[in-house]
Amino acid sequence: MALVVLLQLVQTLATLYLPTLNADIIDKGVVKGDTGYILGTGGVMAA
């Protein structure tokens, strides 16, 4: 039971972090033209 609660907490925190990563891709990657940053952060989002 505790494992289920822990996994739900991790999933919720990861879901709440996605908009921050998306904003970082736009602010730090797209604006500066940094393709490596875009791909790296996108990989973190996909994981």
mmCIF file of C-alpha atoms in Angstrom:
data_model
loop_
_atom_site.group_PDB
_atom_site.id
_atom_site.type_symbol
_atom_site.label_atom_id
_atom_site.label_comp_id
_atom_site.label_asym_id
_atom_site.label_seq_id
_atom_site.Cartn_x
_atom_site.Cartn_y
_atom_site.Cartn_z
ATOM 1 C CA MET A 1 0.000 0.000 0.000
ATOM 2 C CA ALA A 2 2.804 2.400 0.889
ATOM 3 C CA LEU A 3 4.477 1.713 -2.450
ATOM 4 C CA VAL A 4 1.320 2.743 -4.300
ATOM 5 C CA VAL A 5 1.128 6.000 -2.361
ATOM 6 C CA LEU A 6 4.809 6.703 -3.020
ATOM 7 C CA LEU A 7 4.444 6.047 -6.754
ATOM 8 C CA GLN A 8 1.356 8.275 -6.924
ATOM 9 C CA LEU A 9 3.288 11.055 -5.190
ATOM 10 C CA VAL A 10 6.188 10.730 -7.638
ATOM 11 C CA GLN A 11 3.800 10.768 -10.595
ATOM 12 C CA THR A 12 2.012 13.864 -9.287
ATOM 13 C CA LEU A 13 5.251 15.758 -8.701
ATOM 14 C CA ALA A 14 6.538 14.828 -12.159
ATOM 15 C CA THR A 15 3.284 15.983 -13.754
ATOM 16 C CA LEU A 16 3.462 19.305 -11.925
ATOM 17 C CA TYR A 17 7.077 19.782 -13.090
ATOM 18 C CA LEU A 18 6.265 19.402 -16.817
ATOM 19 C CA PRO A 19 5.039 23.001 -17.357
ATOM 20 C CA THR A 20 8.278 24.292 -15.839
ATOM 21 C CA LEU A 21 10.317 22.166 -18.230
ATOM 22 C CA ASN A 22 8.193 23.344 -21.142
ATOM 23 C CA ALA A 23 8.781 26.979 -20.191
ATOM 24 C CA ASP A 24 12.512 26.314 -19.889
ATOM 25 C CA ILE A 25 12.574 24.804 -23.380
ATOM 26 C CA ILE A 26 10.992 27.955 -24.759
ATOM 27 C CA ASP A 27 12.994 30.462 -22.677
ATOM 28 C CA LYS A 28 16.409 28.815 -22.784
ATOM 29 C CA GLY A 29 16.246 26.662 -25.898
ATOM 30 C CA VAL A 30 14.017 28.208 -28.542
ATOM 31 C CA VAL A 31 14.879 31.845 -27.827
ATOM 32 C CA LYS A 32 18.630 31.169 -27.880
ATOM 33 C CA GLY A 33 18.451 28.574 -30.653
ATOM 34 C CA ASP A 34 20.062 25.923 -28.442
ATOM 35 C CA THR A 35 19.013 22.653 -30.080
ATOM 36 C CA GLY A 36 20.994 20.557 -27.607
ATOM 37 C CA TYR A 37 19.135 22.067 -24.675
ATOM 38 C CA ILE A 38 15.794 21.511 -26.399
ATOM 39 C CA LEU A 39 16.577 17.851 -27.083
ATOM 40 C CA GLY A 40 17.998 17.251 -23.617
ATOM 41 C CA THR A 41 15.082 18.797 -21.788
ATOM 42 C CA GLY A 42 12.640 17.098 -24.137
ATOM 43 C CA GLY A 43 14.283 13.801 -23.261
ATOM 44 C CA VAL A 44 13.773 14.498 -19.570
ATOM 45 C CA MET A 45 10.115 15.245 -20.277
ATOM 46 C CA ALA A 46 9.710 11.994 -22.203
ATOM 47 C CA ALA A 47 11.301 9.884 -19.458
#
